[in-house]
mmCIF file of C-alpha atoms and ligand atoms in Angstrom:
data_model
loop_
_atom_site.group_PDB
_atom_site.id
_atom_site.type_symbol
_atom_site.label_atom_id
_atom_site.label_comp_id
_atom_site.label_asym_id
_atom_site.label_seq_id
_atom_site.Cartn_x
_atom_site.Cartn_y
_atom_site.Cartn_z
ATOM 1 C CA MET A 65 0.012 -0.031 -0.010
ATOM 2 C CA GLN A 66 1.455 3.344 -1.068
ATOM 3 C CA LEU A 67 -0.190 6.321 0.617
ATOM 4 C CA PRO A 68 0.547 10.071 0.507
ATOM 5 C CA ARG A 69 2.409 11.300 3.561
ATOM 6 C CA GLU A 70 1.173 14.865 3.433
ATOM 7 C CA VAL A 71 -2.145 16.138 2.114
ATOM 8 C CA ILE A 72 -2.930 19.812 2.398
ATOM 9 C CA VAL A 73 -6.079 21.387 1.023
ATOM 10 C CA GLY A 74 -6.976 25.075 1.421
ATOM 11 C CA LYS A 75 -6.805 28.654 0.370
ATOM 12 C CA GLY A 76 -3.317 29.883 -0.490
ATOM 13 C CA ILE A 77 -1.579 26.749 0.772
ATOM 14 C CA ILE A 78 0.726 26.672 -2.191
ATOM 15 C CA GLU A 79 2.828 29.052 -0.062
ATOM 16 C CA ARG A 80 3.615 26.050 2.140
ATOM 17 C CA VAL A 81 5.377 24.136 -0.592
ATOM 18 C CA ALA A 82 8.848 24.628 0.889
ATOM 19 C CA GLU A 83 7.655 23.597 4.335
ATOM 20 C CA VAL A 84 6.330 20.343 2.900
ATOM 21 C CA CYS A 85 9.647 19.733 1.135
ATOM 22 C CA ARG A 86 11.553 20.345 4.327
ATOM 23 C CA ARG A 87 9.452 17.837 6.243
ATOM 24 C CA LEU A 88 9.877 15.223 3.512
ATOM 25 C CA GLY A 89 13.641 15.853 3.285
ATOM 26 C CA PHE A 90 13.728 17.318 -0.226
ATOM 27 C CA ARG A 91 16.176 20.132 0.360
ATOM 28 C CA GLU A 92 18.505 19.946 -2.598
ATOM 29 C CA SER A 93 16.814 19.522 -5.973
ATOM 30 C CA ALA A 94 13.483 19.286 -7.661
ATOM 31 C CA LEU A 95 11.985 19.074 -11.127
ATOM 32 C CA VAL A 96 8.732 20.938 -11.864
ATOM 33 C CA VAL A 97 6.670 19.347 -14.621
ATOM 34 C CA ALA A 98 3.786 21.487 -15.869
ATOM 35 C CA GLY A 99 1.973 22.672 -18.987
ATOM 36 C CA SER A 100 2.699 26.174 -20.241
ATOM 37 C CA LYS A 101 -0.605 27.421 -18.829
ATOM 38 C CA THR A 102 -0.358 25.629 -15.545
ATOM 39 C CA TYR A 103 3.236 26.770 -15.184
ATOM 40 C CA ASN A 104 1.987 30.363 -15.144
ATOM 41 C CA ILE A 105 -0.929 29.512 -12.844
ATOM 42 C CA ALA A 106 1.056 27.611 -10.222
ATOM 43 C CA GLY A 107 4.308 26.070 -11.458
ATOM 44 C CA LYS A 108 6.194 29.373 -11.435
ATOM 45 C CA ARG A 109 5.165 30.045 -7.856
ATOM 46 C CA VAL A 110 6.269 26.551 -6.790
ATOM 47 C CA ARG A 111 9.600 27.186 -8.428
ATOM 48 C CA GLU A 112 10.057 30.595 -6.741
ATOM 49 C CA LEU A 113 9.173 29.257 -3.333
ATOM 50 C CA LEU A 114 11.565 26.309 -3.677
ATOM 51 C CA GLU A 115 14.351 28.524 -4.951
ATOM 52 C CA ASP A 116 13.862 30.912 -2.006
ATOM 53 C CA TYR A 117 14.298 27.879 0.195
ATOM 54 C CA GLY A 118 17.607 27.066 -1.533
ATOM 55 C CA VAL A 119 16.430 24.134 -3.624
ATOM 56 C CA LYS A 120 17.864 23.799 -7.122
ATOM 57 C CA VAL A 121 14.833 23.729 -9.444
ATOM 58 C CA ASP A 122 14.528 22.737 -13.079
ATOM 59 C CA THR A 123 11.396 23.035 -15.153
ATOM 60 C CA PHE A 124 10.042 20.790 -17.875
ATOM 61 C CA LEU A 125 6.954 21.822 -19.864
ATOM 62 C CA VAL A 126 4.707 19.191 -21.457
ATOM 63 C CA GLU A 127 1.789 19.940 -23.762
ATOM 64 C CA SER A 128 0.203 16.524 -24.071
ATOM 65 C CA ALA A 129 0.026 13.191 -22.291
ATOM 66 C CA THR A 130 1.491 10.625 -24.618
ATOM 67 C CA ILE A 131 4.218 7.957 -24.214
ATOM 68 C CA LYS A 132 6.577 10.348 -25.916
ATOM 69 C CA ASP A 133 5.988 12.966 -23.226
ATOM 70 C CA VAL A 134 6.580 10.407 -20.554
ATOM 71 C CA GLU A 135 9.851 9.351 -22.215
ATOM 72 C CA ALA A 136 10.971 12.962 -22.521
ATOM 73 C CA VAL A 137 10.365 13.609 -18.833
ATOM 74 C CA GLU A 138 12.175 10.407 -17.967
ATOM 75 C CA GLU A 139 15.214 11.605 -19.951
ATOM 76 C CA LYS A 140 15.102 14.851 -18.019
ATOM 77 C CA ILE A 141 14.889 12.962 -14.700
ATOM 78 C CA LYS A 142 17.872 10.775 -15.721
ATOM 79 C CA ALA A 143 19.942 13.828 -16.677
ATOM 80 C CA LEU A 144 19.121 15.947 -13.576
ATOM 81 C CA ALA A 145 18.516 13.246 -10.928
ATOM 82 C CA PRO A 146 16.161 15.449 -8.851
ATOM 83 C CA GLN A 147 15.127 14.335 -5.378
ATOM 84 C CA VAL A 148 11.459 14.979 -6.171
ATOM 85 C CA VAL A 149 9.226 15.728 -9.145
ATOM 86 C CA PHE A 150 6.462 18.294 -8.825
ATOM 87 C CA ALA A 151 3.449 17.561 -10.981
ATOM 88 C CA VAL A 152 1.633 20.833 -11.557
ATOM 89 C CA GLY A 153 -1.489 20.833 -13.673
ATOM 90 C CA GLY A 154 -4.906 19.391 -14.369
ATOM 91 C CA GLY A 155 -5.170 15.762 -15.352
ATOM 92 C CA THR A 156 -2.718 15.219 -18.130
ATOM 93 C CA LYS A 157 0.401 16.867 -16.714
ATOM 94 C CA ILE A 158 0.007 15.024 -13.455
ATOM 95 C CA ASP A 159 -0.387 11.722 -15.345
ATOM 96 C CA VAL A 160 2.836 12.315 -17.286
ATOM 97 C CA ALA A 161 4.817 13.336 -14.215
ATOM 98 C CA LYS A 162 3.389 10.451 -12.174
ATOM 99 C CA LEU A 163 4.271 7.784 -14.681
ATOM 100 C CA SER A 164 7.713 9.096 -15.570
ATOM 101 C CA SER A 165 8.707 9.603 -11.960
ATOM 102 C CA ALA A 166 7.453 6.098 -11.120
ATOM 103 C CA HIS A 167 9.543 4.590 -13.907
ATOM 104 C CA GLN A 168 12.600 6.466 -12.670
ATOM 105 C CA GLU A 169 11.821 5.649 -9.017
ATOM 106 C CA VAL A 170 11.664 9.289 -7.889
ATOM 107 C CA PRO A 171 8.830 10.403 -5.631
ATOM 108 C CA PHE A 172 6.362 12.994 -6.907
ATOM 109 C CA ILE A 173 4.242 15.703 -5.347
ATOM 110 C CA SER A 174 0.824 16.430 -6.873
ATOM 111 C CA VAL A 175 -0.138 20.132 -7.215
ATOM 112 C CA PRO A 176 -3.510 20.060 -8.983
ATOM 113 C CA THR A 177 -4.765 23.166 -10.698
ATOM 114 C CA THR A 178 -8.243 21.656 -11.319
ATOM 115 C CA ALA A 179 -10.524 19.186 -9.585
ATOM 116 C CA SER A 180 -11.708 17.419 -12.687
ATOM 117 C CA HIS A 181 -10.953 13.760 -11.757
ATOM 118 C CA ASP A 182 -9.486 11.504 -9.116
ATOM 119 C CA GLY A 183 -6.110 11.127 -10.896
ATOM 120 C CA ILE A 184 -4.816 14.071 -8.851
ATOM 121 C CA ALA A 185 -4.321 11.673 -5.937
ATOM 122 C CA SER A 186 -4.447 8.145 -7.388
ATOM 123 C CA PRO A 187 -1.518 5.808 -8.057
ATOM 124 C CA LEU A 188 -2.751 5.256 -11.611
ATOM 125 C CA SER A 189 -1.866 7.124 -14.754
ATOM 126 C CA SER A 190 -3.759 7.553 -17.998
ATOM 127 C CA VAL A 191 -1.442 8.202 -20.943
ATOM 128 C CA LYS A 192 -2.273 8.029 -24.617
ATOM 129 C CA GLY A 193 -0.272 5.719 -26.823
ATOM 130 C CA PHE A 194 -0.738 2.508 -24.895
ATOM 131 C CA GLU A 195 -2.892 -0.237 -26.416
ATOM 132 C CA LYS A 196 -5.513 0.144 -23.743
ATOM 133 C CA PRO A 197 -7.606 3.348 -23.223
ATOM 134 C CA TYR A 198 -7.622 3.031 -19.439
ATOM 135 C CA SER A 199 -5.086 3.829 -16.793
ATOM 136 C CA VAL A 200 -2.011 1.881 -15.698
ATOM 137 C CA MET A 201 -0.330 1.550 -12.271
ATOM 138 C CA ALA A 202 2.322 4.170 -11.605
ATOM 139 C CA GLN A 203 2.811 5.413 -8.059
ATOM 140 C CA ALA A 204 0.885 7.330 -5.401
ATOM 141 C CA PRO A 205 1.954 10.939 -4.802
ATOM 142 C CA ILE A 206 4.113 11.386 -1.701
ATOM 143 C CA ALA A 207 2.262 14.627 -1.038
ATOM 144 C CA ILE A 208 -0.717 16.464 -2.411
ATOM 145 C CA ILE A 209 -0.874 20.250 -2.266
ATOM 146 C CA ALA A 210 -4.321 21.367 -3.384
ATOM 147 C CA ASP A 211 -4.683 25.123 -3.278
ATOM 148 C CA THR A 212 -8.369 25.996 -3.482
ATOM 149 C CA SER A 213 -7.752 29.583 -4.545
ATOM 150 C CA ILE A 214 -5.961 28.294 -7.623
ATOM 151 C CA ILE A 215 -8.436 25.505 -8.350
ATOM 152 C CA MET A 216 -11.346 27.969 -8.023
ATOM 153 C CA GLN A 217 -10.057 29.818 -11.070
ATOM 154 C CA ALA A 218 -10.420 26.797 -13.367
ATOM 155 C CA PRO A 219 -13.573 26.632 -15.528
ATOM 156 C CA TRP A 220 -16.676 25.440 -13.663
ATOM 157 C CA ARG A 221 -16.945 22.496 -16.010
ATOM 158 C CA HIS A 222 -13.890 20.940 -14.351
ATOM 159 C CA VAL A 223 -15.700 20.905 -10.966
ATOM 160 C CA ILE A 224 -18.710 19.296 -12.661
ATOM 161 C CA SER A 225 -16.491 16.662 -14.165
ATOM 162 C CA GLY A 226 -14.844 15.970 -10.810
ATOM 163 C CA CYS A 227 -18.261 15.498 -9.201
ATOM 164 C CA GLY A 228 -19.282 13.034 -11.965
ATOM 165 C CA ASP A 229 -16.104 11.047 -11.418
ATOM 166 C CA VAL A 230 -16.845 10.807 -7.690
ATOM 167 C CA ILE A 231 -20.562 10.035 -8.058
ATOM 168 C CA ALA A 232 -19.526 7.235 -10.496
ATOM 169 C CA LYS A 233 -18.179 5.343 -7.458
ATOM 170 C CA LEU A 234 -21.758 4.419 -6.563
ATOM 171 C CA THR A 235 -21.770 1.967 -9.465
ATOM 172 C CA SER A 236 -18.062 1.044 -9.550
ATOM 173 C CA VAL A 237 -18.221 -0.205 -5.956
ATOM 174 C CA LYS A 238 -21.304 -2.280 -6.902
ATOM 175 C CA ASP A 239 -19.399 -3.794 -9.816
ATOM 176 C CA TRP A 240 -16.494 -4.663 -7.544
ATOM 177 C CA ARG A 241 -18.810 -6.312 -5.020
ATOM 178 C CA LEU A 242 -20.447 -8.259 -7.846
ATOM 179 C CA ALA A 243 -17.062 -9.478 -9.164
ATOM 180 C CA HIS A 244 -16.246 -10.629 -5.651
ATOM 181 C CA GLU A 245 -19.539 -12.515 -5.224
ATOM 182 C CA GLU A 246 -19.576 -14.100 -8.634
ATOM 183 C CA LYS A 247 -15.945 -14.375 -9.602
ATOM 184 C CA ARG A 248 -14.321 -14.551 -6.170
ATOM 185 C CA GLU A 249 -12.257 -11.478 -7.022
ATOM 186 C CA TYR A 250 -10.410 -9.859 -4.156
ATOM 187 C CA TYR A 251 -12.650 -7.265 -2.467
ATOM 188 C CA GLY A 252 -11.517 -4.807 0.185
ATOM 189 C CA ASP A 253 -14.269 -3.465 2.341
ATOM 190 C CA TYR A 254 -12.217 -0.557 3.576
ATOM 191 C CA ALA A 255 -11.233 0.669 0.091
ATOM 192 C CA ALA A 256 -14.793 0.167 -1.157
ATOM 193 C CA SER A 257 -16.308 2.020 1.821
ATOM 194 C CA LEU A 258 -13.918 4.947 1.340
ATOM 195 C CA ALA A 259 -14.867 5.319 -2.316
ATOM 196 C CA LEU A 260 -18.539 4.954 -1.505
ATOM 197 C CA MET A 261 -18.457 7.472 1.319
ATOM 198 C CA SER A 262 -16.815 10.012 -1.035
ATOM 199 C CA ALA A 263 -19.633 9.547 -3.552
ATOM 200 C CA LYS A 264 -22.289 9.933 -0.869
ATOM 201 C CA LEU A 265 -20.637 13.102 0.503
ATOM 202 C CA VAL A 266 -20.578 14.741 -2.910
ATOM 203 C CA MET A 267 -24.203 13.705 -3.535
ATOM 204 C CA ARG A 268 -25.251 15.143 -0.175
ATOM 205 C CA ASN A 269 -23.351 18.373 -0.706
ATOM 206 C CA ALA A 270 -24.390 18.992 -4.306
ATOM 207 C CA GLU A 271 -26.145 22.286 -3.398
ATOM 208 C CA LEU A 272 -23.129 23.506 -1.455
ATOM 209 C CA ILE A 273 -20.757 22.641 -4.322
ATOM 210 C CA LYS A 274 -23.097 24.305 -6.768
ATOM 211 C CA SER A 275 -22.886 27.546 -4.743
ATOM 212 C CA ARG A 276 -19.265 27.794 -5.991
ATOM 213 C CA LYS A 277 -17.946 28.624 -2.543
ATOM 214 C CA GLU A 278 -14.575 27.468 -1.279
ATOM 215 C CA GLU A 279 -16.323 25.184 1.216
ATOM 216 C CA GLY A 280 -18.011 23.190 -1.541
ATOM 217 C CA LEU A 281 -14.808 22.845 -3.488
ATOM 218 C CA ARG A 282 -13.106 21.443 -0.384
ATOM 219 C CA VAL A 283 -15.754 18.729 -0.139
ATOM 220 C CA LEU A 284 -15.067 17.737 -3.726
ATOM 221 C CA LEU A 285 -11.301 17.824 -3.341
ATOM 222 C CA GLU A 286 -11.373 15.763 -0.216
ATOM 223 C CA ALA A 287 -13.661 13.278 -1.981
ATOM 224 C CA LEU A 288 -11.342 13.073 -5.016
ATOM 225 C CA ILE A 289 -8.293 12.600 -2.751
ATOM 226 C CA SER A 290 -10.105 9.907 -0.759
ATOM 227 C CA CYS A 291 -10.926 8.091 -3.986
ATOM 228 C CA GLY A 292 -7.244 8.261 -4.902
ATOM 229 C CA VAL A 293 -6.349 6.803 -1.515
ATOM 230 C CA SER A 294 -8.968 4.063 -1.891
ATOM 231 C CA MET A 295 -7.227 2.949 -5.113
ATOM 232 C CA SER A 296 -3.893 2.964 -3.257
ATOM 233 C CA ILE A 297 -5.431 0.756 -0.567
ATOM 234 C CA ALA A 298 -7.016 -1.576 -3.105
ATOM 235 C CA GLY A 299 -3.832 -1.716 -5.182
ATOM 236 C CA SER A 300 -5.867 -1.106 -8.350
ATOM 237 C CA SER A 301 -8.527 1.178 -9.787
ATOM 238 C CA ARG A 302 -11.194 -1.377 -8.868
ATOM 239 C CA PRO A 303 -13.070 0.654 -6.238
ATOM 240 C CA CYS A 304 -13.272 3.669 -8.504
ATOM 241 C CA SER A 305 -13.697 2.316 -11.990
ATOM 242 C CA GLY A 306 -16.472 -0.048 -13.025
ATOM 243 C CA SER A 307 -18.951 -0.364 -15.864
ATOM 244 C CA GLU A 308 -19.621 3.386 -15.921
ATOM 245 C CA HIS A 309 -15.916 4.000 -16.574
ATOM 246 C CA LEU A 310 -15.913 1.334 -19.305
ATOM 247 C CA PHE A 311 -18.795 3.202 -20.893
ATOM 248 C CA SER A 312 -16.823 6.457 -20.660
ATOM 249 C CA HIS A 313 -13.694 4.877 -22.204
ATOM 250 C CA ALA A 314 -15.809 3.344 -24.978
ATOM 251 C CA LEU A 315 -17.542 6.622 -25.767
ATOM 252 C CA ASP A 316 -14.205 8.401 -25.821
ATOM 253 C CA THR A 317 -12.931 5.857 -28.337
ATOM 254 C CA ILE A 318 -15.997 6.313 -30.543
ATOM 255 C CA LYS A 319 -16.207 10.104 -30.249
ATOM 256 C CA PRO A 320 -12.953 11.408 -28.824
ATOM 257 C CA ASN A 321 -13.019 14.587 -26.742
ATOM 258 C CA HIS A 322 -16.801 14.871 -26.363
ATOM 259 C CA GLY A 323 -17.504 15.634 -22.774
ATOM 260 C CA MET A 324 -14.937 15.474 -20.005
ATOM 261 C CA HIS A 325 -13.998 12.195 -18.320
ATOM 262 C CA GLY A 326 -16.174 12.754 -15.228
ATOM 263 C CA GLU A 327 -19.092 14.028 -17.289
ATOM 264 C CA ARG A 328 -19.138 10.817 -19.325
ATOM 265 C CA CYS A 329 -18.764 8.718 -16.151
ATOM 266 C CA GLY A 330 -21.695 10.509 -14.570
ATOM 267 C CA VAL A 331 -23.967 9.628 -17.493
ATOM 268 C CA GLY A 332 -22.600 6.109 -17.418
ATOM 269 C CA ALA A 333 -23.403 5.861 -13.699
ATOM 270 C CA ILE A 334 -27.052 6.732 -14.373
ATOM 271 C CA MET A 335 -27.433 3.785 -16.757
ATOM 272 C CA MET A 336 -25.283 1.332 -14.785
ATOM 273 C CA ALA A 337 -27.203 2.161 -11.593
ATOM 274 C CA TYR A 338 -30.380 1.203 -13.473
ATOM 275 C CA LEU A 339 -28.852 -2.179 -14.352
ATOM 276 C CA HIS A 340 -27.793 -2.688 -10.716
ATOM 277 C CA ARG A 341 -31.375 -1.904 -9.681
ATOM 278 C CA ALA A 342 -30.032 1.042 -7.692
ATOM 279 C CA ASP A 343 -31.559 4.495 -7.358
ATOM 280 C CA TRP A 344 -30.539 5.880 -10.816
ATOM 281 C CA LYS A 345 -32.963 8.769 -10.543
ATOM 282 C CA HIS A 346 -31.167 10.144 -7.541
ATOM 283 C CA ILE A 347 -27.925 10.160 -9.524
ATOM 284 C CA GLU A 348 -29.655 11.874 -12.455
ATOM 285 C CA GLN A 349 -31.230 14.481 -10.176
ATOM 286 C CA THR A 350 -27.945 15.242 -8.375
ATOM 287 C CA LEU A 351 -26.088 15.652 -11.671
ATOM 288 C CA GLU A 352 -28.845 17.998 -12.816
ATOM 289 C CA VAL A 353 -28.459 20.065 -9.619
ATOM 290 C CA LEU A 354 -24.793 20.422 -10.378
ATOM 291 C CA GLY A 355 -25.482 21.354 -13.993
ATOM 292 C CA ALA A 356 -23.695 18.183 -15.238
ATOM 293 C CA PRO A 357 -24.724 16.463 -18.469
ATOM 294 C CA VAL A 358 -27.358 13.726 -18.021
ATOM 295 C CA ASN A 359 -27.957 12.727 -21.603
ATOM 296 C CA ALA A 360 -26.398 12.210 -25.033
ATOM 297 C CA ASN A 361 -27.352 15.642 -26.250
ATOM 298 C CA GLU A 362 -25.672 17.363 -23.311
ATOM 299 C CA LEU A 363 -22.586 15.290 -23.816
ATOM 300 C CA GLY A 364 -22.548 16.401 -27.459
ATOM 301 C CA VAL A 365 -22.867 12.898 -28.878
ATOM 302 C CA GLU A 366 -25.465 11.087 -30.957
ATOM 303 C CA LYS A 367 -27.896 8.475 -29.711
ATOM 304 C CA GLU A 368 -26.163 5.832 -31.848
ATOM 305 C CA ASP A 369 -22.822 6.693 -30.194
ATOM 306 C CA VAL A 370 -24.303 5.928 -26.787
ATOM 307 C CA ILE A 371 -25.684 2.553 -27.860
ATOM 308 C CA ARG A 372 -22.444 1.623 -29.621
ATOM 309 C CA ALA A 373 -20.445 2.652 -26.527
ATOM 310 C CA LEU A 374 -22.714 0.481 -24.355
ATOM 311 C CA GLU A 375 -22.147 -2.452 -26.707
ATOM 312 C CA MET A 376 -18.427 -1.872 -26.672
ATOM 313 C CA SER A 377 -18.111 -1.360 -22.927
ATOM 314 C CA SER A 378 -17.897 -4.981 -21.836
ATOM 315 C CA THR A 379 -15.231 -5.782 -24.429
ATOM 316 C CA ILE A 380 -12.838 -2.923 -23.560
ATOM 317 C CA ARG A 381 -11.422 -4.629 -20.503
ATOM 318 C CA PRO A 382 -12.404 -8.283 -20.494
ATOM 319 C CA GLU A 383 -10.741 -9.041 -17.173
ATOM 320 C CA ARG A 384 -12.796 -6.411 -15.356
ATOM 321 C CA TYR A 385 -16.052 -8.203 -14.497
ATOM 322 C CA THR A 386 -19.053 -5.897 -14.150
ATOM 323 C CA ILE A 387 -22.831 -5.915 -14.362
ATOM 324 C CA LEU A 388 -22.442 -5.763 -18.154
ATOM 325 C CA ASN A 389 -20.821 -9.198 -18.201
ATOM 326 C CA LYS A 390 -23.457 -10.629 -15.902
ATOM 327 C CA LEU A 391 -26.439 -9.385 -17.951
ATOM 328 C CA ASN A 392 -24.870 -9.849 -21.406
ATOM 329 C CA LEU A 393 -27.373 -7.518 -23.099
ATOM 330 C CA ASN A 394 -27.974 -7.065 -26.831
ATOM 331 C CA HIS A 395 -28.437 -4.008 -29.025
ATOM 332 C CA GLU A 396 -32.204 -3.695 -28.276
ATOM 333 C CA ASP A 397 -31.613 -4.081 -24.580
ATOM 334 C CA TYR A 398 -29.022 -1.282 -24.600
ATOM 335 C CA GLU A 399 -31.291 0.950 -26.604
ATOM 336 C CA ARG A 400 -34.098 0.328 -24.113
ATOM 337 C CA LEU A 401 -31.703 1.045 -21.227
ATOM 338 C CA ALA A 402 -30.592 4.404 -22.659
ATOM 339 C CA LYS A 403 -34.188 5.361 -23.393
ATOM 340 C CA THR A 404 -35.570 4.343 -19.987
ATOM 341 C CA THR A 405 -32.928 6.370 -18.220
ATOM 342 C CA ASN A 406 -33.553 9.379 -20.474
ATOM 343 C CA VAL A 407 -29.996 9.298 -21.813
ATOM 344 C CA ILE A 408 -31.288 9.157 -25.420
HETATM 345 ZN ZN1 LIG B 29 -12.412 8.344 -13.221
#
């Protein structure tokens, strides 16, 4: 089990970056990995603060999250041998820094600039260029520094996506439980409960989150971080990624870049909750409160794309047993499912 040693969430806490480094023993050198935008938003400040503290800092800017980017960061790590890598950014920059630092066996500190998905704290990394569209094991961050005053400046859609990714745990935990009961797959109650509690907290605080106050953002960030920790405890993405994520991956393959990850997962969770005979309407209503997409139209995809994605979902990751494998539905069934849940 790899767990973060320091997690700080709050207004202006980026200023404590040197203090965190001191406690963790990173006093000599660091590499800041960021995108050009996120470098200006937060990376530069991290660099200044570390330099003031006497740490030698290098910067590496990445613009995408492909294997090539990971290799480039790895070369940089090999050349500089920093004590720690700072991953500053939304999803993709963190994923690149996470995977490259893991390969080079250097710890990394996550400094998210958005709250759009649970990758900000998870040990998994999603990088384009691999055969599979889902994430691979990398390493958990040694620390997470989530400054709410920075994250508040990101577009509201990122918050919506983050909420969708957390609410999706309602169905991913059910899929995990099912795989345990029917396929004797390892199931960890603690990891499952942590993921489930995060989803319930976000559901319960939808109105607060919607008010766009710092307090609501904190609830979401803590939920996203707890989801990341639940994956560290489980040793896989199992507690946080079930049939609804398979749907999201499938839809992204069919229609790339339509809707954000968490937005697609939220819509997936509505349909998968129906299949699990859970309260799908509650999920739909909560997503509506947040202003998140609840149907194909709002995701910007066609009805046919949704049905094709549903059909493709169970084939994307054959070893991941979910409700889709159990029910083994056909084209008409999927069409009925999407219609009944108002997704098409
Ligand atoms: Zn996710």
